[in-house]
Each structure stands twice: as C-alpha cells, then as structure tokens.
Coordinates of C-alpha atoms and ligand atoms in Angstrom, one line a residue:
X1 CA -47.3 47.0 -22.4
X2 CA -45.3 47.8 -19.5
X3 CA -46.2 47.0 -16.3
X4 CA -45.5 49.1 -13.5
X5 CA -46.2 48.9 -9.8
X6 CA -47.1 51.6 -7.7
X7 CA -45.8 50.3 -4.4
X8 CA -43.0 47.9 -5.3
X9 CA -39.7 49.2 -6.4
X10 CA -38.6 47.4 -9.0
X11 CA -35.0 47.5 -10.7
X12 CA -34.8 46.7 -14.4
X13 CA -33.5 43.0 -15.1
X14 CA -30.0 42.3 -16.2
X15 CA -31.1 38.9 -17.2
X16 CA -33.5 38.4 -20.4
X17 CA -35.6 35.2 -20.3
X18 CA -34.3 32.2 -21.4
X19 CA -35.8 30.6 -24.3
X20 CA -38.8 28.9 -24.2
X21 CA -38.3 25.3 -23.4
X22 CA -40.2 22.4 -25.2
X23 CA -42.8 21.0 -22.1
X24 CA -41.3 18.4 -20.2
X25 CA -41.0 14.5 -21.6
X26 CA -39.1 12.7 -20.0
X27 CA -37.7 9.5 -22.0
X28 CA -39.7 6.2 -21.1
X29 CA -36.8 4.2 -19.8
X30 CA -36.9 0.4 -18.0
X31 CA -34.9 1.2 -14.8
X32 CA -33.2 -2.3 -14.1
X33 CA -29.9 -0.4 -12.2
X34 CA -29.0 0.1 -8.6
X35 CA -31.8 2.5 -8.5
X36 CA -34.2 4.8 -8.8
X37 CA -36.6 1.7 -10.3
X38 CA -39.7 2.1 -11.9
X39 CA -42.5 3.9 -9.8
X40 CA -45.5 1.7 -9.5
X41 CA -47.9 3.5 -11.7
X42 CA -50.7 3.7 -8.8
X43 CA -47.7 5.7 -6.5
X44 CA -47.1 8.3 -9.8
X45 CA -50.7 8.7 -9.8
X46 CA -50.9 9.7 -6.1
X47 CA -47.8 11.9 -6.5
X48 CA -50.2 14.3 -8.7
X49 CA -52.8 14.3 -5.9
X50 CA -54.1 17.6 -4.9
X51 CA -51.9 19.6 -1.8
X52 CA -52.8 20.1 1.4
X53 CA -51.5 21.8 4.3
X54 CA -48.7 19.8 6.4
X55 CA -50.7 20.0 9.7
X56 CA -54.1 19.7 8.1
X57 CA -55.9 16.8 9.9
X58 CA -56.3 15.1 6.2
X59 CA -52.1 15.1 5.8
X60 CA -51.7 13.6 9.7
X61 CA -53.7 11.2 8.9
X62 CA -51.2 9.9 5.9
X63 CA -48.7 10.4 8.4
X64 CA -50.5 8.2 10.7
X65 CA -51.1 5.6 7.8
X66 CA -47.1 5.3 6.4
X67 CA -45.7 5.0 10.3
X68 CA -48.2 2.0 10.2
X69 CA -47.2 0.9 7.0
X70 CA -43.7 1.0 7.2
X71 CA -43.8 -0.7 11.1
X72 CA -45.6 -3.8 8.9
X73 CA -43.2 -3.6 6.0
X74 CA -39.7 -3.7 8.3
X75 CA -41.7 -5.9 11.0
X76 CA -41.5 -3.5 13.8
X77 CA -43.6 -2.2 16.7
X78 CA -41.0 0.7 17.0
X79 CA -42.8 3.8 18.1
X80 CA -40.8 6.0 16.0
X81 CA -41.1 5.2 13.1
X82 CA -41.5 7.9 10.2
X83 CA -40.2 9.0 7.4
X84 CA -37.1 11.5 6.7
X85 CA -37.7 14.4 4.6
X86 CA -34.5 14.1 1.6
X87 CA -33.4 10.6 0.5
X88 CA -31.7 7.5 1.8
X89 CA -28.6 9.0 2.7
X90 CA -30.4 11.8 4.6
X91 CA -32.0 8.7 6.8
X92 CA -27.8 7.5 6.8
X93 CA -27.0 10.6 8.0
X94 CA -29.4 11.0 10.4
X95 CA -28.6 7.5 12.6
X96 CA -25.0 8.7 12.8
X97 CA -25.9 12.5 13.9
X98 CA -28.3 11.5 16.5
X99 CA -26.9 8.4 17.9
X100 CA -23.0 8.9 17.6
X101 CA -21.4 11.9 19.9
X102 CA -17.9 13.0 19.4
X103 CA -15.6 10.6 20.6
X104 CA -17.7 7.8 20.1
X105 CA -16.1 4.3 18.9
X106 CA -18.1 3.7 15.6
X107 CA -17.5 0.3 14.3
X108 CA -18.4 0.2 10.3
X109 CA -18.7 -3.0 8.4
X110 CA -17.2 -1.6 4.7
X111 CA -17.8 -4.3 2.1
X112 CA -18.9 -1.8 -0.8
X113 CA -19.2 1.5 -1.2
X114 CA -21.8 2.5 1.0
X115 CA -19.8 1.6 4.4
X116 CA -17.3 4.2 3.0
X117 CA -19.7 6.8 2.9
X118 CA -21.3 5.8 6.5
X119 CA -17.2 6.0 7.6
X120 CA -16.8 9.4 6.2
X121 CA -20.0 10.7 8.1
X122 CA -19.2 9.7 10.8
X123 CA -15.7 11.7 10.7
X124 CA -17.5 14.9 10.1
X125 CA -19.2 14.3 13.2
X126 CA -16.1 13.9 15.3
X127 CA -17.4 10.1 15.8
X128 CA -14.1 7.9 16.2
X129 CA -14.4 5.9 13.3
X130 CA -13.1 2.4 13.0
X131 CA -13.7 0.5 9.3
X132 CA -14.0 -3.1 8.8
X133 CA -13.0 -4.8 6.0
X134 CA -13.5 -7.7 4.0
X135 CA -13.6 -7.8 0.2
X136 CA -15.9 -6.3 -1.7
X137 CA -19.2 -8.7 -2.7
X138 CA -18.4 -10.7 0.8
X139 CA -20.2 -10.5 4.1
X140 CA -18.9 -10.2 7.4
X141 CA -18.5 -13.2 9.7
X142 CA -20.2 -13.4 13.4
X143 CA -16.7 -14.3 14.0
X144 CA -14.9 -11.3 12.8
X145 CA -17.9 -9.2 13.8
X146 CA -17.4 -10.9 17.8
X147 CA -13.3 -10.1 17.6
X148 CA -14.1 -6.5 16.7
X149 CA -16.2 -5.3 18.9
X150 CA -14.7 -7.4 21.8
X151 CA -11.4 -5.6 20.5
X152 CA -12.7 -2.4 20.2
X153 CA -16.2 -2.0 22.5
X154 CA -17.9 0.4 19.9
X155 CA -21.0 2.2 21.3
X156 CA -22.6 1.3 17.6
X157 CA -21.8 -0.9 14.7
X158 CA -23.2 -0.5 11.4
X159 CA -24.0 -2.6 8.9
X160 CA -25.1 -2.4 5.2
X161 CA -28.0 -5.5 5.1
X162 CA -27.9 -5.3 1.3
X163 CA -24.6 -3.6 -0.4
X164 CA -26.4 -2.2 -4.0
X165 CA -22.5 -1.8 -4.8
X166 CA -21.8 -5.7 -4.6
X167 CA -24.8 -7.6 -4.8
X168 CA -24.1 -8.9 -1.3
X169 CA -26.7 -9.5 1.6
X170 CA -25.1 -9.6 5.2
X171 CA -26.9 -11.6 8.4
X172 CA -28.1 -9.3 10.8
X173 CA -29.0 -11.7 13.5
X174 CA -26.2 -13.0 15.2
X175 CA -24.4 -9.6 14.6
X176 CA -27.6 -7.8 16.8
X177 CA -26.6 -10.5 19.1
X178 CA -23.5 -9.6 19.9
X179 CA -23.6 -5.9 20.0
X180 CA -25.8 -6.2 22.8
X181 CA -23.5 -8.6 24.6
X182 CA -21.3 -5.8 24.4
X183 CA -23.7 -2.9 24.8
X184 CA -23.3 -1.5 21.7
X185 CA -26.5 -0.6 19.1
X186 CA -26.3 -2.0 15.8
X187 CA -27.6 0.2 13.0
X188 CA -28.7 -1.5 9.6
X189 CA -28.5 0.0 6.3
X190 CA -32.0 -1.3 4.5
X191 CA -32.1 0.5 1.7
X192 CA -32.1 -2.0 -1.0
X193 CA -33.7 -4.7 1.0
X194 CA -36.6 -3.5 2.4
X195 CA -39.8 -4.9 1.5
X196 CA -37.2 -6.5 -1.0
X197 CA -35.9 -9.3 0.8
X198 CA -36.8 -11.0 4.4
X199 CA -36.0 -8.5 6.9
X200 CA -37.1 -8.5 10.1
X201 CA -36.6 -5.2 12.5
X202 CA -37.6 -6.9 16.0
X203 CA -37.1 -10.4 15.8
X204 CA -33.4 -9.2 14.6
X205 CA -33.2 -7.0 17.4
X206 CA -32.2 -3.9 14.9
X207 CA -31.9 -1.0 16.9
X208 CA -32.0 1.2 14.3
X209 CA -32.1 1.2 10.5
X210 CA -33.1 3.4 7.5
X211 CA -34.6 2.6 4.1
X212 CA -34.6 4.7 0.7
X213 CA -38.0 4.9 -1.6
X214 CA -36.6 4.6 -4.6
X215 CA -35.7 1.3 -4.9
X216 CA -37.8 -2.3 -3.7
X217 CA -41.0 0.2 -2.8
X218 CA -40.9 1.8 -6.3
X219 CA -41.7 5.4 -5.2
X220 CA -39.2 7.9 -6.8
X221 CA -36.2 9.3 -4.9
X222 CA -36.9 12.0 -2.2
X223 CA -37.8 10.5 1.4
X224 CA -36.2 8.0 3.6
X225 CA -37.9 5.5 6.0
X226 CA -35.9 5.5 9.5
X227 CA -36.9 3.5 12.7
X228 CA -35.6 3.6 16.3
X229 CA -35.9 1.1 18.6
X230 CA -36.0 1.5 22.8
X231 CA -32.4 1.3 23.1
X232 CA -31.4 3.8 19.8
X233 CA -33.9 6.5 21.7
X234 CA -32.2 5.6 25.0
X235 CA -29.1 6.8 23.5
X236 CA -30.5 9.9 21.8
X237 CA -32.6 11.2 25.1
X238 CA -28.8 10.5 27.3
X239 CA -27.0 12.6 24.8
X240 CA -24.7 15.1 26.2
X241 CA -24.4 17.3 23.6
X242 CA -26.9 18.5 20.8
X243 CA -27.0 17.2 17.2
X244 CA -25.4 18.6 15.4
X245 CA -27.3 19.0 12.5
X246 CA -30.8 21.4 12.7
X247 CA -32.2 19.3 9.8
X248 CA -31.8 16.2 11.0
X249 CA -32.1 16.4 15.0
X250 CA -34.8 13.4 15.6
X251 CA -35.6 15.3 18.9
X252 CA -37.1 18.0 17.2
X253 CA -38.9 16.0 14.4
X254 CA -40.3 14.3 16.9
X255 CA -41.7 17.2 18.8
X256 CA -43.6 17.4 14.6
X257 CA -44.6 14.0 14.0
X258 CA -45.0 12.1 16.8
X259 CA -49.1 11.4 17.1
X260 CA -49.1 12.9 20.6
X261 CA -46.9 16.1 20.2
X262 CA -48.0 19.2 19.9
X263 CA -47.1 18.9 16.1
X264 CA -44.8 22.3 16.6
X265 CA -43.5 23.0 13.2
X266 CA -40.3 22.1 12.1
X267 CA -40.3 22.1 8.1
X268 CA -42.5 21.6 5.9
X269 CA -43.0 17.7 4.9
X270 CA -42.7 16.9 1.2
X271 CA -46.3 16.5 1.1
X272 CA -46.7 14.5 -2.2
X273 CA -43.6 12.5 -1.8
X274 CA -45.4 11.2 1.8
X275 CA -49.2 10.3 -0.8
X276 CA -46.5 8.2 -3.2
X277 CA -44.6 6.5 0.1
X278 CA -48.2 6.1 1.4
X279 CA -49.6 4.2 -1.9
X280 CA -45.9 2.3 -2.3
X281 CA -46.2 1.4 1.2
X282 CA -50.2 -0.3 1.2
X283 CA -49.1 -2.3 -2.0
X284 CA -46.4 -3.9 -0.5
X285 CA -49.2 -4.7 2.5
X286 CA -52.2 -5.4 -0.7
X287 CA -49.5 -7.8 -2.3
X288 CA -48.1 -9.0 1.8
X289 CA -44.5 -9.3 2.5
X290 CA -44.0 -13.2 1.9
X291 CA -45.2 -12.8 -1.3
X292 CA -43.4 -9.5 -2.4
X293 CA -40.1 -11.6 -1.1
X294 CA -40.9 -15.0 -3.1
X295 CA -41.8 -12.9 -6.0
X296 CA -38.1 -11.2 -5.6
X297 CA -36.6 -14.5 -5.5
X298 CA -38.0 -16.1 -8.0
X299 CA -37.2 -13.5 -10.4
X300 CA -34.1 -13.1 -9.5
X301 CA -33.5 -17.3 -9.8
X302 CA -35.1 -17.0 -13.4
X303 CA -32.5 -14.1 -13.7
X304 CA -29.6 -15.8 -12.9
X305 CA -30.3 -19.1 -14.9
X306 CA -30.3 -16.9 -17.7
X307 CA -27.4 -15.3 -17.1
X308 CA -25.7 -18.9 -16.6
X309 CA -27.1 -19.9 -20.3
X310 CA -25.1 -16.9 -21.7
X311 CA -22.0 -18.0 -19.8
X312 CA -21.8 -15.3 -17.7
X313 CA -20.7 -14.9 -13.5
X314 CA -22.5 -13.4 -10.8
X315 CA -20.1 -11.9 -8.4
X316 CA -21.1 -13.0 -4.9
X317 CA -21.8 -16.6 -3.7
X318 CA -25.0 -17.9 -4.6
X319 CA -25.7 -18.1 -0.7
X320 CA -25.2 -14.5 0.0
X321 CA -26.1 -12.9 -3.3
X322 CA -29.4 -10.5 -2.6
X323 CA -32.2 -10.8 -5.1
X324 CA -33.0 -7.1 -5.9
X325 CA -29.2 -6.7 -7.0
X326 CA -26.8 -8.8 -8.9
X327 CA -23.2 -7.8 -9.4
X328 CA -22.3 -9.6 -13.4
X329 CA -18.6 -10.0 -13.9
X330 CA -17.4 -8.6 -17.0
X331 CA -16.2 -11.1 -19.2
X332 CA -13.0 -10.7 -20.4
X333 CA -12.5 -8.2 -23.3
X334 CA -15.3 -6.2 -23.0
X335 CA -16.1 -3.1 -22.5
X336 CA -18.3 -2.5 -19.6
X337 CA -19.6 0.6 -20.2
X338 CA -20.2 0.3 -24.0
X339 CA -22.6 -2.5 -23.1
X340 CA -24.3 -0.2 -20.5
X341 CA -24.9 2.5 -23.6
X342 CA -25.8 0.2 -25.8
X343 CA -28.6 -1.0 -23.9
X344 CA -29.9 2.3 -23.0
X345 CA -29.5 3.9 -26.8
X346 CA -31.2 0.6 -28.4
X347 CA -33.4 -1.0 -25.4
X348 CA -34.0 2.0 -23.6
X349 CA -32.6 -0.3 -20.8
X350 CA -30.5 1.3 -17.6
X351 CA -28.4 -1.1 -16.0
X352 CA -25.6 0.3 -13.5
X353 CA -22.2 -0.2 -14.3
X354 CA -19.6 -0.9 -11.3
X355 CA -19.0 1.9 -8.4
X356 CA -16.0 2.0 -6.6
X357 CA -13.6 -0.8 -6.8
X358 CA -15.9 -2.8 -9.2
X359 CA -15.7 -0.2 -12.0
X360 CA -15.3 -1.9 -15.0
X361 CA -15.6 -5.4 -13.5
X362 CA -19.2 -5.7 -13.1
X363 CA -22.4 -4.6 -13.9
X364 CA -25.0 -3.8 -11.5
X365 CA -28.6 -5.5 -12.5
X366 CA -31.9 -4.3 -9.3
X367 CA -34.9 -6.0 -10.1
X368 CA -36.5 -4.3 -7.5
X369 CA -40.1 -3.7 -6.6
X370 CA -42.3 -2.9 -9.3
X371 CA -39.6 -4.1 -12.1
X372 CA -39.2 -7.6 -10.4
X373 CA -41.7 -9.0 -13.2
X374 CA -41.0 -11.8 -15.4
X375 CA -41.3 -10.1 -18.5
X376 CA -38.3 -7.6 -17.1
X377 CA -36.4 -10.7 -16.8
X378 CA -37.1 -11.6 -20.3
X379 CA -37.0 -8.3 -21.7
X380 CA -33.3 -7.8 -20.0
X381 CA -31.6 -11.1 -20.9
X382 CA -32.4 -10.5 -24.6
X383 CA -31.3 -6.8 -24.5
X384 CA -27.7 -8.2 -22.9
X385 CA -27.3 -11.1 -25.1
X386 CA -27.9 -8.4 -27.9
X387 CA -25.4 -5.8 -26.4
X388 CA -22.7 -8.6 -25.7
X389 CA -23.1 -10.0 -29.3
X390 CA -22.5 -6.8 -30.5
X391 CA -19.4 -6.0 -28.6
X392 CA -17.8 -9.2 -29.7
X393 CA -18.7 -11.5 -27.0
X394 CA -18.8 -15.2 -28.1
X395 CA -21.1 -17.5 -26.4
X396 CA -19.9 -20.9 -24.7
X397 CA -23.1 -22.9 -23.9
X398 CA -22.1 -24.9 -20.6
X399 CA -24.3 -27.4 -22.2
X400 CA -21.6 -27.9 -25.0
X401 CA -18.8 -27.8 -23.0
Ligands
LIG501 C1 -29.1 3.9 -2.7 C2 -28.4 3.6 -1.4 C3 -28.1 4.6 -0.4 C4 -28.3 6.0 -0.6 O1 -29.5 6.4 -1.0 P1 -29.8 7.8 -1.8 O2 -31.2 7.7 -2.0 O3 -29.0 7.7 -3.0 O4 -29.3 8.9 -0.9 C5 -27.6 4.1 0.8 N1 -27.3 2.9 1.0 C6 -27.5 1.9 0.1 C7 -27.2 0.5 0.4 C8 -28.1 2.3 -1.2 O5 -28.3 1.3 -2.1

C-alpha cells in the first residue's frame, strides 16, 4: 500500500533499498595489536545501558564519577580533568589547538610515528614546529632534551610516554624538569600507558597529557581522557587569539562540563561511550593501580621469555621496552605480514604489523588491559610458534647453542 502524507511533500526516491543485510556478527577475535584491545566484558555491558539525556542530573553525575576516576588512574588533582568527545588523537589534537598559538616554538620528541603526527598538527595550526629525533624504538636523553630547549626555548615540548609504534617507554621526570627551568609546558602522550604502566601526572609535574580508551582501559575506541594542569590553563586563559578549532576549544567545554558552570550546551556527549569509560575506569580503581601495573609486567616478562625460547628479538632495550607493547624483530626471511594473516585466519589472533619505518621489520604485540592475562600469553606464543613454523622459520634453542 502506498503511503502518502497529507502535509509533507515528498519526492519519489531515486534510490531503491539496498538489500537486506544479514544482522550484525561481528567475528570473535583476540585483539593482541597496537589497539583497539579487548573491552572488559563488564564495560560492553554498560555500553548497552539505557540513554539518558546529556544534562540530566543522572548523566552529570557519571561525569562527576570518570573526572574522579581518571584524576586516580593518571594520579592527578588536576581540576580539569574530563574526557574528549572522538578518540585519542582528538585529545592530541586538542593540547596542541589550545595551548600552541601561531608562532609558537613547539619542540616534538619524534621517536615513532606518533611524534610525526603531533609535528604535522602542529603545522596546520601555524605552530613553529621543531622535530627531535632519535631512532626509532629509542628514548630521548635529559641530555639531548636540556640542549634542545636551551637551544631553542620552546613554549611546549611534547613527548610520547609510551610509542605503540616502537615498543619504547620515555622518562617524563627529568624532562618536566627542565621545561620548567626554561618555562616551557611539557605535554605527554599517555595513550598506551595509562593505567598500563606507572605513570604519575603530579609527582612528574605533566602539565598536560591525553590518554585513548581503547587500549590499557579496555573500553572500545571513541573518547579520549585529557588533563590540564595550573600552568597548561595559565596558558590557555593568556591566549591572544581564539582556538582555532570550534570542536575542540577547552574554553568552551569547560563552560559544559566543569561541575560549577552553567553546563551551557556545547555538543552532545557520547553518552554510552562516557557509562563504558565510567565502568573501564572503576576496574582499574576495584583492581588499584599497583596491581593493574605488576600484573602488566609480569605478563609482559612471561611474554618475552617466551619469545626468547623461540629465538626471537624484542626491538628496544629491555630497560626502556613498555609492557603493554613489544616491537618483535622479524627474523630474517620471513614474511611479516603472512605471519600477521596467518594468525588471524587460523587463531583468530590480531597482532599489528610494523607502521612507519618498522614495516616489515617488526611486529607489534599490546597486551593491554583486559588481554594482559596469562592465558593470552600462552594462547599467543603458541599461535606464533605455529605461524613461524609454517612460514619456514627454523628454531635455534639458545639452550642448544
Ligand atoms: C593509538 C595512539 C594514538 C591515537 O589514538 P586514536 O585513538 O587512534 O586516535 C595516539 N598516540 C599513541 C601513542 C597511540 O598509541
């Protein structure tokens, strides 16, 4: 039957309906890449919870209980505090829109691929960008770090506190403590170290970092943690000029989510993304930090020890490697990515293969939040041996040599 409407003019469609699609199934897949990782099952529960309205007292009050959460999980008493509607690289984006103005020195410390992508935002903002380099998988010296900014007195230096490209985990400390020698605000990358590995906003002196969901707090991909500290708001309130980005201007998001606003709408927050943050957030408190770390490391020590029995090479110095990520050197004639499908076609494994530089070289390993289990471990050194055994790879025991 044909339906008409009396008041609404309606044109005839030009494009039929699609076919019918079968309902949505998703493959069940064991997520041990760079990320997205496996949700905790408890934070896809509370993704289906029911919706409510962004400024119903019910939804402020999750607000009110992830600002908390998150101050405990990066060890901060940081007022502001919240999370960024989009994912990690919105959070990235939105340090360098709101605390860089045009002409700004911005010092980047590029060691992997994410410092190139920090460099290329801060272009488009007419920041004057200045890259750092050392080679991929190694961390930046206080040294270097001190020469730098002495040479070139950048009003903020960033840094990426765990590379998800390299496997490499780069002090914070000493580098906080010499941007505020030279008045500068350092700005720390967190995204595959929070709750991950010992990180410590405050007692670092961090002025401002941002995190990602989807990998050590096992929430899927879609909102960003971000923090400012006294001297990262200083900057933004002394700003000359606006931000230049609507979206992302921390003034106005403020003016939304700050406890004693007026809560003047901005956008709508992604409600059920902020009830899976929320649960991902109070297990990292339920299990505590120290643990969550040790329970990192230890996985990641089982990890490697395996790795050593099969003969193979982790990337970066054992003193600098980070436990949610390890970088595997390819041995020599093999195919990276052939192992990388074989794993997923037979183990229904994902395990990242090399970005940037490191394509084809290494293989990218996260055993991150929710998949940092034992059993992972087991379950992915049998799934490699079986991929490299397939591809040709012949086994040297360093016992028998
Ligand atoms: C994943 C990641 C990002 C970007 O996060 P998206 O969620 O992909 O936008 C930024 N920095 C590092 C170190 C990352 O690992």
């Amino acid at each position: 039957m044909q339906i008409k409407s009396s008041t609404l003019r309606q044109d005839k469609l030009v494009f039929e309906k699609p076919p019918l699609f079968e309902p949505l199934d998703p493959p069940y897949r064991l997520l041990c890449g760079p990320g997205p990782c496996n949700p905790h099952p408890r934070v896809l529960k509370a993704l289906s919870m029911q919706e409510i309205g962004h400024l119903d007292s019910a939804f402020l009050r999750v607000m009110e209980e992830i600002k908390t959460l998150l101050r405990y999980t990066w060890q901060t008493n940081n007022e502001f505090t919240i999370p960024v509607s989009g994912t990690g690289s919105a959070a990235m984006e939105a340090c360098v829109c709101n605390l860089l103005e045009p002409g700004d020195k911005f010092l980047v410390g590029c060691n992997g691929y994410f410092g190139h992508r920090l460099v290329e935002m801060g272009k488009r903002y007419g920041a004057s960008v200045v890259p750092l380099q050392v080679p991929w998988g190694q961390v930046f010296s206080v040294e270097d770090l001190e020469e730098h900014i002495r040479k070139h007195r950048p009003k903020v230096l960033a840094l990426i506190h765990a590379e998800t490209s390299t496997g490499a985990c780069q002090p914070l400390k000493e580098a906080a403590d010499i941007c505020h020698h030279y008045d500068c605000l350092l700005v720390a990358d967190t995204v595959t170290s929070i709750s991950g590995v010992p990180l410590h906003i405050d007692q670092w002196n961090v002025d401002a970092a941002y995190a990602g969901s989807q990998k050590c707090l096992s929430c899927p991909p879609g909102i960003a943690p971000l923090t400012f500290g006294p001297r990262a708001l200083d900057k933004l309130r002394k700003r000359r000029c606006n931000v230049k980005n609507w979206y992302l201007d921390m003034n106005l998001i403020a003016s939304y989510l700050n406890k004693d606003s007026n809560r003047s709408y901005h956008h709508t927050a992604p409600i059920n993304m902020c009830y899976g943050l929320r649960e991902a957030l109070s297990l990292v408190a339920e299990e505590g930090l120290e643990q969550r770390w040790l329970r990192h490391e230890r996985n990641a020590l089982q990890f490697w020890k395996g790795l050593k029995e099969l003969g193979l090479t982790c990337l970066v110095s054992q003193q600098y490697r980070l436990p949610t990520l390890t970088t595997i050197q390819v041995p020599q004639g093999i195919q990276a990515t052939a192992v990388t499908s074989y794993m997923l076609q037979n183990f229904g494994i994902e395990i990242g293969n090399g970005l940037g530089e490191l394509q084809g070289k290494v293989w990218r390993v996260g055993l991150m939040g929710y998949n940092s289990r034992e059993e992972v471990v087991k379950t992915l050194l049998i799934a490699l041996q079986t991929a490299l055994l397939q591809q040709g790879y012949s086994f040297i025991r360093p016992s028998l040599m």
